PDB file of C-alpha atoms in Angstrom:
ATOM      1  CA  MET A   1      10.532  26.238 -12.232  1.00  0.00           C
ATOM      2  CA  SER A   2      11.153  26.260  -8.493  1.00  0.00           C
ATOM      3  CA  ILE A   3      11.346  29.656  -6.822  1.00  0.00           C
ATOM      4  CA  PHE A   4      14.543  28.427  -5.168  1.00  0.00           C
ATOM      5  CA  ASN A   5      16.521  28.167  -8.410  1.00  0.00           C
ATOM      6  CA  GLN A   6      18.242  31.494  -7.877  1.00  0.00           C
ATOM      7  CA  HIS A   7      19.233  30.810  -4.271  1.00  0.00           C
ATOM      8  CA  GLU A   8      21.802  28.613  -2.523  1.00  0.00           C
ATOM      9  CA  PRO A   9      22.281  25.726  -2.035  1.00  0.00           C
ATOM     10  CA  LYS A  10      22.688  24.810  -5.698  1.00  0.00           C
ATOM     11  CA  GLN A  11      19.604  23.216  -7.182  1.00  0.00           C
ATOM     12  CA  HIS A  12      19.758  19.673  -8.504  1.00  0.00           C
ATOM     13  CA  GLU A  13      17.972  18.096 -11.421  1.00  0.00           C
ATOM     14  CA  ARG A  14      15.025  16.050 -10.194  1.00  0.00           C
ATOM     15  CA  PHE A  15      15.987  12.473  -9.529  1.00  0.00           C
ATOM     16  CA  ARG A  16      15.374  10.314 -12.595  1.00  0.00           C
ATOM     17  CA  GLY A  17      16.645   7.008 -11.270  1.00  0.00           C
ATOM     18  CA  GLU A  18      14.459   4.063 -10.368  1.00  0.00           C
ATOM     19  CA  HIS A  19      15.094   4.027  -6.615  1.00  0.00           C
ATOM     20  CA  PRO A  20      15.426   7.341  -4.705  1.00  0.00           C
ATOM     21  CA  ILE A  21      16.021   5.371  -1.490  1.00  0.00           C
ATOM     22  CA  VAL A  22      18.301   2.332  -1.349  1.00  0.00           C
ATOM     23  CA  VAL A  23      19.155   0.650   1.955  1.00  0.00           C
ATOM     24  CA  GLU A  24      21.619  -2.256   1.916  1.00  0.00           C
ATOM     25  CA  GLY A  25      22.642  -4.429   4.864  1.00  0.00           C
ATOM     26  CA  LEU A  26      21.675  -1.850   7.489  1.00  0.00           C
ATOM     27  CA  LYS A  27      22.472  -2.422  11.148  1.00  0.00           C
ATOM     28  CA  THR A  28      21.326  -0.027  13.865  1.00  0.00           C
ATOM     29  CA  ALA A  29      21.813  -0.472  17.582  1.00  0.00           C
ATOM     30  CA  PHE A  30      21.507   1.311  20.911  1.00  0.00           C
ATOM     31  CA  GLY A  31      24.396  -0.029  22.924  1.00  0.00           C
ATOM     32  CA  GLU A  32      24.063  -3.805  22.901  1.00  0.00           C
ATOM     33  CA  HIS A  33      20.433  -3.673  21.796  1.00  0.00           C
ATOM     34  CA  VAL A  34      20.319  -4.344  18.046  1.00  0.00           C
ATOM     35  CA  VAL A  35      17.287  -2.824  16.323  1.00  0.00           C
ATOM     36  CA  HIS A  36      18.043  -3.732  12.697  1.00  0.00           C
ATOM     37  CA  GLU A  37      20.381  -6.389  11.328  1.00  0.00           C
ATOM     38  CA  ASN A  38      21.101  -6.781   7.602  1.00  0.00           C
ATOM     39  CA  LEU A  39      18.035  -4.744   6.621  1.00  0.00           C
ATOM     40  CA  SER A  40      17.632  -3.954   2.929  1.00  0.00           C
ATOM     41  CA  LEU A  41      14.961  -1.962   1.108  1.00  0.00           C
ATOM     42  CA  LYS A  42      14.551  -0.193  -2.227  1.00  0.00           C
ATOM     43  CA  VAL A  43      11.870   2.473  -2.643  1.00  0.00           C
ATOM     44  CA  ASN A  44      10.506   3.055  -6.135  1.00  0.00           C
ATOM     45  CA  ARG A  45      10.375   6.572  -7.531  1.00  0.00           C
ATOM     46  CA  GLY A  46       6.863   8.027  -7.478  1.00  0.00           C
ATOM     47  CA  GLU A  47       5.291   5.505  -5.118  1.00  0.00           C
ATOM     48  CA  ILE A  48       3.716   5.733  -1.705  1.00  0.00           C
ATOM     49  CA  ILE A  49       5.336   2.979   0.315  1.00  0.00           C
ATOM     50  CA  GLY A  50       3.827   2.105   3.667  1.00  0.00           C
ATOM     51  CA  VAL A  51       6.131   0.802   6.391  1.00  0.00           C
ATOM     52  CA  VAL A  52       4.530  -1.420   9.022  1.00  0.00           C
ATOM     53  CA  GLY A  53       5.695  -3.628  11.852  1.00  0.00           C
ATOM     54  CA  GLY A  54       5.031  -4.430  15.457  1.00  0.00           C
ATOM     55  CA  SER A  55       5.960  -2.090  18.281  1.00  0.00           C
ATOM     56  CA  GLY A  56       9.715  -1.982  18.768  1.00  0.00           C
ATOM     57  CA  THR A  57      10.620  -3.137  15.264  1.00  0.00           C
ATOM     58  CA  GLY A  58      12.314   0.190  14.550  1.00  0.00           C
ATOM     59  CA  LYS A  59      10.105   1.831  11.955  1.00  0.00           C
ATOM     60  CA  SER A  60      10.901   5.349  13.123  1.00  0.00           C
ATOM     61  CA  VAL A  61      14.543   4.381  13.699  1.00  0.00           C
ATOM     62  CA  LEU A  62      14.734   3.301  10.061  1.00  0.00           C
ATOM     63  CA  MET A  63      13.305   6.615   8.893  1.00  0.00           C
ATOM     64  CA  ARG A  64      15.693   8.553  11.115  1.00  0.00           C
ATOM     65  CA  ALA A  65      18.630   6.554   9.765  1.00  0.00           C
ATOM     66  CA  ILE A  66      17.595   7.314   6.186  1.00  0.00           C
ATOM     67  CA  ILE A  67      17.427  11.055   6.867  1.00  0.00           C
ATOM     68  CA  GLY A  68      20.705  11.053   8.775  1.00  0.00           C
ATOM     69  CA  LEU A  69      19.361  11.597  12.298  1.00  0.00           C
ATOM     70  CA  GLN A  70      20.276   8.115  13.540  1.00  0.00           C
ATOM     71  CA  SER A  71      23.800   6.706  13.467  1.00  0.00           C
ATOM     72  CA  THR A  72      24.288   3.300  11.873  1.00  0.00           C
ATOM     73  CA  ALA A  73      26.547   0.426  12.905  1.00  0.00           C
ATOM     74  CA  ALA A  74      26.871  -1.134   9.442  1.00  0.00           C
ATOM     75  CA  GLY A  75      25.417  -1.046   5.963  1.00  0.00           C
ATOM     76  CA  GLU A  76      24.828   1.602   3.340  1.00  0.00           C
ATOM     77  CA  ILE A  77      22.028   4.112   2.763  1.00  0.00           C
ATOM     78  CA  GLU A  78      21.704   6.074  -0.473  1.00  0.00           C
ATOM     79  CA  VAL A  79      19.175   8.817  -1.154  1.00  0.00           C
ATOM     80  CA  PHE A  80      19.002  10.236  -4.693  1.00  0.00           C
ATOM     81  CA  GLY A  81      22.169   8.236  -5.412  1.00  0.00           C
ATOM     82  CA  ASN A  82      24.092   9.982  -2.611  1.00  0.00           C
ATOM     83  CA  SER A  83      25.516   8.104   0.359  1.00  0.00           C
ATOM     84  CA  ILE A  84      23.916   9.232   3.603  1.00  0.00           C
ATOM     85  CA  THR A  85      26.231   7.104   5.731  1.00  0.00           C
ATOM     86  CA  ARG A  86      29.382   8.614   4.198  1.00  0.00           C
ATOM     87  CA  ALA A  87      28.197  12.106   3.215  1.00  0.00           C
ATOM     88  CA  GLY A  88      30.232  15.158   4.155  1.00  0.00           C
ATOM     89  CA  LEU A  89      28.554  18.269   5.510  1.00  0.00           C
ATOM     90  CA  ASP A  90      28.230  20.116   2.187  1.00  0.00           C
ATOM     91  CA  GLU A  91      26.887  17.103   0.328  1.00  0.00           C
ATOM     92  CA  ASP A  92      24.539  16.281   3.197  1.00  0.00           C
ATOM     93  CA  ILE A  93      23.001  19.754   3.041  1.00  0.00           C
ATOM     94  CA  GLY A  94      22.541  19.434  -0.710  1.00  0.00           C
ATOM     95  CA  VAL A  95      20.570  16.214  -0.260  1.00  0.00           C
ATOM     96  CA  ARG A  96      18.579  17.172   2.841  1.00  0.00           C
ATOM     97  CA  CYS A  97      17.006  20.172   1.159  1.00  0.00           C
ATOM     98  CA  ARG A  98      15.376  17.759  -1.304  1.00  0.00           C
ATOM     99  CA  TRP A  99      13.191  15.977   1.237  1.00  0.00           C
ATOM    100  CA  GLY A 100      10.572  16.976   3.783  1.00  0.00           C
ATOM    101  CA  VAL A 101       9.647  15.265   7.037  1.00  0.00           C
ATOM    102  CA  LEU A 102       6.432  15.182   9.056  1.00  0.00           C
ATOM    103  CA  PHE A 103       7.356  13.829  12.475  1.00  0.00           C
ATOM    104  CA  GLN A 104       4.878  12.257  14.883  1.00  0.00           C
ATOM    105  CA  GLY A 105       2.609  14.879  16.391  1.00  0.00           C
ATOM    106  CA  GLY A 106       3.804  17.543  13.968  1.00  0.00           C
ATOM    107  CA  ALA A 107       6.860  18.505  16.089  1.00  0.00           C
ATOM    108  CA  LEU A 108       6.053  22.209  15.793  1.00  0.00           C
ATOM    109  CA  PHE A 109       7.946  24.907  17.670  1.00  0.00           C
ATOM    110  CA  SER A 110       5.439  26.044  20.282  1.00  0.00           C
ATOM    111  CA  THR A 111       6.687  29.659  20.441  1.00  0.00           C
ATOM    112  CA  LEU A 112       6.405  30.179  16.673  1.00  0.00           C
ATOM    113  CA  THR A 113       3.281  30.720  14.606  1.00  0.00           C
ATOM    114  CA  VAL A 114       2.372  28.252  11.883  1.00  0.00           C
ATOM    115  CA  GLY A 115       3.859  30.565   9.273  1.00  0.00           C
ATOM    116  CA  GLU A 116       7.060  30.987  11.252  1.00  0.00           C
ATOM    117  CA  ASN A 117       7.314  27.205  11.639  1.00  0.00           C
ATOM    118  CA  VAL A 118       7.037  26.802   7.873  1.00  0.00           C
ATOM    119  CA  GLU A 119       9.732  29.440   7.406  1.00  0.00           C
ATOM    120  CA  VAL A 120      12.273  27.550   9.560  1.00  0.00           C
ATOM    121  CA  PRO A 121      13.661  25.336   6.745  1.00  0.00           C
ATOM    122  CA  LEU A 122      13.556  28.305   4.363  1.00  0.00           C
ATOM    123  CA  LYS A 123      15.769  30.296   6.730  1.00  0.00           C
ATOM    124  CA  GLN A 124      18.058  27.312   7.258  1.00  0.00           C
ATOM    125  CA  PHE A 125      18.670  26.378   3.633  1.00  0.00           C
ATOM    126  CA  TYR A 126      17.926  29.655   1.817  1.00  0.00           C
ATOM    127  CA  PRO A 127      18.897  32.487   4.186  1.00  0.00           C
ATOM    128  CA  ASP A 128      19.103  35.025   1.357  1.00  0.00           C
ATOM    129  CA  ILE A 129      15.405  34.840   0.485  1.00  0.00           C
ATOM    130  CA  GLU A 130      13.704  38.156   1.196  1.00  0.00           C
ATOM    131  CA  PRO A 131      11.321  38.127   4.198  1.00  0.00           C
ATOM    132  CA  GLU A 132       8.338  39.084   2.028  1.00  0.00           C
ATOM    133  CA  LEU A 133       8.953  36.185  -0.350  1.00  0.00           C
ATOM    134  CA  ARG A 134       9.541  33.810   2.538  1.00  0.00           C
ATOM    135  CA  ARG A 135       6.204  34.833   4.030  1.00  0.00           C
ATOM    136  CA  GLU A 136       4.458  34.315   0.690  1.00  0.00           C
ATOM    137  CA  ILE A 137       5.985  30.845   0.328  1.00  0.00           C
ATOM    138  CA  ALA A 138       4.787  29.968   3.828  1.00  0.00           C
ATOM    139  CA  ARG A 139       1.278  31.187   3.004  1.00  0.00           C
ATOM    140  CA  TYR A 140       1.178  29.039  -0.131  1.00  0.00           C
ATOM    141  CA  LYS A 141       2.386  25.942   1.736  1.00  0.00           C
ATOM    142  CA  VAL A 142      -0.207  26.466   4.472  1.00  0.00           C
ATOM    143  CA  ILE A 143      -2.960  26.491   1.852  1.00  0.00           C
ATOM    144  CA  LEU A 144      -1.393  23.514   0.052  1.00  0.00           C
ATOM    145  CA  SER A 145      -1.504  21.500   3.274  1.00  0.00           C
ATOM    146  CA  GLY A 146      -5.263  21.970   3.529  1.00  0.00           C
ATOM    147  CA  LEU A 147      -5.264  24.562   6.307  1.00  0.00           C
ATOM    148  CA  PRO A 148      -7.269  27.790   6.019  1.00  0.00           C
ATOM    149  CA  GLU A 149      -5.130  30.776   5.077  1.00  0.00           C
ATOM    150  CA  ASN A 150      -5.706  32.497   8.426  1.00  0.00           C
ATOM    151  CA  ALA A 151      -4.002  29.583  10.215  1.00  0.00           C
ATOM    152  CA  ILE A 152      -0.658  31.103   9.218  1.00  0.00           C
ATOM    153  CA  ASP A 153      -0.749  33.451  12.232  1.00  0.00           C
ATOM    154  CA  LYS A 154      -1.954  30.922  14.792  1.00  0.00           C
ATOM    155  CA  PHE A 155       0.250  29.285  17.406  1.00  0.00           C
ATOM    156  CA  PRO A 156       0.325  25.482  17.822  1.00  0.00           C
ATOM    157  CA  SER A 157      -1.594  25.789  21.096  1.00  0.00           C
ATOM    158  CA  GLU A 158      -4.501  27.257  19.121  1.00  0.00           C
ATOM    159  CA  LEU A 159      -4.700  24.312  16.719  1.00  0.00           C
ATOM    160  CA  SER A 160      -6.542  21.018  16.890  1.00  0.00           C
ATOM    161  CA  GLY A 161      -4.603  17.775  16.550  1.00  0.00           C
ATOM    162  CA  GLY A 162      -5.480  17.487  12.879  1.00  0.00           C
ATOM    163  CA  MET A 163      -4.497  21.083  12.191  1.00  0.00           C
ATOM    164  CA  LYS A 164      -1.130  20.514  13.878  1.00  0.00           C
ATOM    165  CA  LYS A 165      -0.532  17.585  11.527  1.00  0.00           C
ATOM    166  CA  ARG A 166      -1.322  19.765   8.533  1.00  0.00           C
ATOM    167  CA  ALA A 167       0.906  22.555   9.834  1.00  0.00           C
ATOM    168  CA  GLY A 168       3.709  20.017  10.107  1.00  0.00           C
ATOM    169  CA  LEU A 169       2.914  18.921   6.562  1.00  0.00           C
ATOM    170  CA  ALA A 170       3.128  22.521   5.357  1.00  0.00           C
ATOM    171  CA  ARG A 171       6.604  22.788   6.866  1.00  0.00           C
ATOM    172  CA  ALA A 172       7.601  19.469   5.284  1.00  0.00           C
ATOM    173  CA  LEU A 173       6.567  20.883   1.890  1.00  0.00           C
ATOM    174  CA  ALA A 174       8.383  24.190   2.382  1.00  0.00           C
ATOM    175  CA  LEU A 175      11.370  23.399   0.146  1.00  0.00           C
ATOM    176  CA  ASP A 176       9.447  21.826  -2.762  1.00  0.00           C
ATOM    177  CA  PRO A 177      10.747  18.342  -1.857  1.00  0.00           C
ATOM    178  CA  GLU A 178      10.932  15.345  -4.145  1.00  0.00           C
ATOM    179  CA  LEU A 179      10.716  12.937  -1.220  1.00  0.00           C
ATOM    180  CA  LEU A 180       8.249  13.141   1.665  1.00  0.00           C
ATOM    181  CA  PHE A 181       8.616  11.237   4.947  1.00  0.00           C
ATOM    182  CA  LEU A 182       5.468  10.833   7.058  1.00  0.00           C
ATOM    183  CA  ASP A 183       5.701   9.255  10.521  1.00  0.00           C
ATOM    184  CA  GLU A 184       2.279   8.077  11.743  1.00  0.00           C
ATOM    185  CA  PRO A 185       0.457  10.989  10.051  1.00  0.00           C
ATOM    186  CA  THR A 186      -3.055   9.805  10.950  1.00  0.00           C
ATOM    187  CA  ALA A 187      -2.340   8.707  14.535  1.00  0.00           C
ATOM    188  CA  GLY A 188      -4.784  10.348  16.922  1.00  0.00           C
ATOM    189  CA  LEU A 189      -7.107  11.592  14.185  1.00  0.00           C
ATOM    190  CA  ASP A 190     -10.780  10.693  14.011  1.00  0.00           C
ATOM    191  CA  PRO A 191     -11.806   8.496  11.044  1.00  0.00           C
ATOM    192  CA  ILE A 192     -13.029  11.453   8.982  1.00  0.00           C
ATOM    193  CA  GLY A 193      -9.872  13.450   9.636  1.00  0.00           C
ATOM    194  CA  ALA A 194      -7.676  10.442   8.888  1.00  0.00           C
ATOM    195  CA  ALA A 195      -9.461   9.785   5.597  1.00  0.00           C
ATOM    196  CA  ALA A 196      -9.097  13.456   4.622  1.00  0.00           C
ATOM    197  CA  PHE A 197      -5.373  13.361   5.375  1.00  0.00           C
ATOM    198  CA  ASP A 198      -5.016  10.213   3.271  1.00  0.00           C
ATOM    199  CA  ARG A 199      -6.729  11.917   0.329  1.00  0.00           C
ATOM    200  CA  GLN A 200      -4.500  14.958   0.761  1.00  0.00           C
ATOM    201  CA  THR A 201      -1.389  12.764   0.718  1.00  0.00           C
ATOM    202  CA  ARG A 202      -2.455  11.022  -2.480  1.00  0.00           C
ATOM    203  CA  GLU A 203      -3.332  14.324  -4.175  1.00  0.00           C
ATOM    204  CA  LEU A 204       0.009  15.884  -3.205  1.00  0.00           C
ATOM    205  CA  LYS A 205       1.871  12.829  -4.452  1.00  0.00           C
ATOM    206  CA  GLU A 206       0.131  12.963  -7.824  1.00  0.00           C
ATOM    207  CA  THR A 207       0.222  16.758  -8.206  1.00  0.00           C
ATOM    208  CA  LEU A 208       3.813  17.330  -7.087  1.00  0.00           C
ATOM    209  CA  GLY A 209       5.328  14.073  -8.317  1.00  0.00           C
ATOM    210  CA  LEU A 210       6.415  13.027  -4.833  1.00  0.00           C
ATOM    211  CA  THR A 211       7.808   9.775  -3.543  1.00  0.00           C
ATOM    212  CA  VAL A 212       6.286   9.134  -0.103  1.00  0.00           C
ATOM    213  CA  PHE A 213       7.798   7.032   2.707  1.00  0.00           C
ATOM    214  CA  LEU A 214       4.932   6.519   5.145  1.00  0.00           C
ATOM    215  CA  ILE A 215       5.126   4.846   8.560  1.00  0.00           C
ATOM    216  CA  THR A 216       1.693   3.825   9.780  1.00  0.00           C
ATOM    217  CA  HIS A 217      -0.363   1.425  11.877  1.00  0.00           C
ATOM    218  CA  ASP A 218      -3.523   2.522  10.058  1.00  0.00           C
ATOM    219  CA  LEU A 219      -4.830  -0.334   7.942  1.00  0.00           C
ATOM    220  CA  ASP A 220      -7.269   1.972   6.157  1.00  0.00           C
ATOM    221  CA  THR A 221      -4.324   4.101   5.029  1.00  0.00           C
ATOM    222  CA  LEU A 222      -2.509   1.036   3.695  1.00  0.00           C
ATOM    223  CA  TYR A 223      -5.521  -0.057   1.663  1.00  0.00           C
ATOM    224  CA  GLU A 224      -6.480   3.402   0.428  1.00  0.00           C
ATOM    225  CA  ILE A 225      -3.247   5.061  -0.689  1.00  0.00           C
ATOM    226  CA  CYS A 226      -0.176   2.812  -0.437  1.00  0.00           C
ATOM    227  CA  ASP A 227       1.199   1.378  -3.662  1.00  0.00           C
ATOM    228  CA  ARG A 228       3.392  -1.083  -1.781  1.00  0.00           C
ATOM    229  CA  VAL A 229       3.940  -2.062   1.843  1.00  0.00           C
ATOM    230  CA  ALA A 230       7.223  -3.002   3.538  1.00  0.00           C
ATOM    231  CA  VAL A 231       6.940  -5.216   6.610  1.00  0.00           C
ATOM    232  CA  LEU A 232       9.499  -4.971   9.423  1.00  0.00           C
ATOM    233  CA  ALA A 233       9.994  -7.997  11.663  1.00  0.00           C
ATOM    234  CA  ASP A 234      12.910 -10.065  12.901  1.00  0.00           C
ATOM    235  CA  LYS A 235      15.123  -6.933  12.725  1.00  0.00           C
ATOM    236  CA  LYS A 236      14.766  -6.547   8.946  1.00  0.00           C
ATOM    237  CA  VAL A 237      12.331  -6.087   6.076  1.00  0.00           C
ATOM    238  CA  ILE A 238      10.821  -9.543   5.722  1.00  0.00           C
ATOM    239  CA  ALA A 239       8.535  -8.734   2.781  1.00  0.00           C
ATOM    240  CA  VAL A 240       7.671  -5.863   0.461  1.00  0.00           C
ATOM    241  CA  GLY A 241       4.953  -5.732  -2.158  1.00  0.00           C
ATOM    242  CA  THR A 242       1.322  -4.920  -2.794  1.00  0.00           C
ATOM    243  CA  ILE A 243      -1.207  -6.027  -0.195  1.00  0.00           C
ATOM    244  CA  PRO A 244      -2.505  -8.885  -2.401  1.00  0.00           C
ATOM    245  CA  GLU A 245       1.069 -10.142  -2.694  1.00  0.00           C
ATOM    246  CA  LEU A 246       1.695  -9.858   1.035  1.00  0.00           C
ATOM    247  CA  LEU A 247      -1.446 -11.875   1.695  1.00  0.00           C
ATOM    248  CA  GLU A 248       0.151 -14.737  -0.216  1.00  0.00           C
ATOM    249  CA  THR A 249       3.161 -14.916   2.116  1.00  0.00           C
ATOM    250  CA  ASP A 250       3.198 -17.339   5.023  1.00  0.00           C
ATOM    251  CA  HIS A 251       4.816 -15.239   7.743  1.00  0.00           C
ATOM    252  CA  PRO A 252       2.671 -15.451  10.910  1.00  0.00           C
ATOM    253  CA  TRP A 253       2.891 -11.735  11.742  1.00  0.00           C
ATOM    254  CA  ILE A 254       1.742 -10.729   8.254  1.00  0.00           C
ATOM    255  CA  ASP A 255      -1.129 -13.198   8.419  1.00  0.00           C
ATOM    256  CA  GLU A 256      -2.254 -11.947  11.824  1.00  0.00           C
ATOM    257  CA  TYR A 257      -1.888  -8.292  10.835  1.00  0.00           C
ATOM    258  CA  PHE A 258      -3.860  -8.392   7.587  1.00  0.00           C
ATOM    259  CA  ASN A 259      -6.234 -11.281   8.336  1.00  0.00           C
ATOM    260  CA  GLY A 260      -7.047 -10.444  11.956  1.00  0.00           C
ATOM    261  CA  PRO A 261     -10.352  -8.743  12.884  1.00  0.00           C
ATOM    262  CA  ARG A 262      -9.073  -5.215  12.208  1.00  0.00           C
ATOM    263  CA  GLY A 263      -7.448  -6.241   8.955  1.00  0.00           C
ATOM    264  CA  ARG A 264     -10.627  -7.903   7.728  1.00  0.00           C
ATOM    265  CA  ALA A 265     -12.645  -4.825   8.679  1.00  0.00           C
ATOM    266  CA  ALA A 266     -10.249  -2.514   6.829  1.00  0.00           C
ATOM    267  CA  SER A 267     -10.322  -4.667   3.708  1.00  0.00           C
ATOM    268  CA  HIS A 268     -14.098  -5.133   3.625  1.00  0.00           C
ATOM    269  CA  GLY A 269     -15.446  -3.875   0.322  1.00  0.00           C
ATOM    270  CA  LYS A 270     -12.102  -2.420  -0.736  1.00  0.00           C
ATOM    271  CA  MET A 271      -9.816  -3.297  -3.606  1.00  0.00           C
ATOM    272  CA  PRO A 272      -6.211  -2.902  -2.450  1.00  0.00           C
ATOM    273  CA  ARG A 273      -4.046  -0.651  -4.577  1.00  0.00           C
ATOM    274  CA  GLY A 274      -1.379  -2.126  -6.791  1.00  0.00           C
ATOM    275  CA  ASN A 275      -2.581  -5.371  -8.324  1.00  0.00           C
ATOM    276  CA  SER A 276       0.356  -5.330 -10.742  1.00  0.00           C
ATOM    277  CA  ARG A 277       3.228  -7.681 -10.098  1.00  0.00           C
ATOM    278  CA  ALA A 278       5.933  -6.582  -7.692  1.00  0.00           C
ATOM    279  CA  SER A 279       8.809  -8.270  -5.916  1.00  0.00           C
ATOM    280  CA  VAL A 280       8.061  -9.859  -2.567  1.00  0.00           C
ATOM    281  CA  ASP A 281      10.900 -11.528  -0.735  1.00  0.00           C
ATOM    282  CA  ASN A 282      10.462 -12.997   2.714  1.00  0.00           C
ATOM    283  CA  GLN A 283      13.723 -14.891   2.819  1.00  0.00           C
ATOM    284  CA  PRO A 284      15.663 -13.789   5.906  1.00  0.00           C
ATOM    285  CA  ASP A 285      18.991 -13.201   4.182  1.00  0.00           C
ATOM    286  CA  SER A 286      17.740 -11.685   0.919  1.00  0.00           C
ATOM    287  CA  GLU A 287      17.421  -8.152  -0.359  1.00  0.00           C
ATOM    288  CA  ALA A 288      13.973  -6.634  -0.041  1.00  0.00           C
TER     289      ALA A 288
END
């Protein structure tokens, strides 16, 4: 049982539906610049879905729209069966406390220690939790993220790049989320550090029963831990499926991405995850 059961906001039953994230006909724009047009995507419960696309295709914009940080021009977004695009304040709070987000670079507050950073969402959503318990929760999340326990009292300026990522992960896990958003989690890490973070992500997913929405350019990450991959191009999701299924599509960007020199190097000697059948749709006006 979650330690938050006795505190506000009211706890929900874990999501039992098939798709914790459903995006239908999404349009996002900055002024006259349209980023997404008629974008649709369904995320399966319990999977790690990788989101890839060229620079400027709006991967981070899509994530921000799903978590309610980016306004939308059209379409519908549902998380745990709740409308994000139409949610009122109370309902929005009830949904937001069920996910965690690791932004690019960790996005830590520089004047707070690691432990204090982890406590930020606890103070926001559960202000009645006693300080001692809040500190203990933060300590547990720091350890869960793979950091040494003594990192709890360090400031971001005292951490390496990889440690900052893990501190951000600890904060993302603070509320015992069902859904974890990771934006370029291995960017800037050396190969050993990136591989360790990938293993940590897979272990957390399996141990905690998470659904993971992962934006990445890292081909090794896609091959090692992603159950499916969604490809953004032409302002929408043009294909979604396992890597073997994506390799069967004829879109030029997908072919260049996975069959180019880096893609061949990443796939060398590896068996992509998810050889079971899954839906892949690269028709421009179809639901992905």
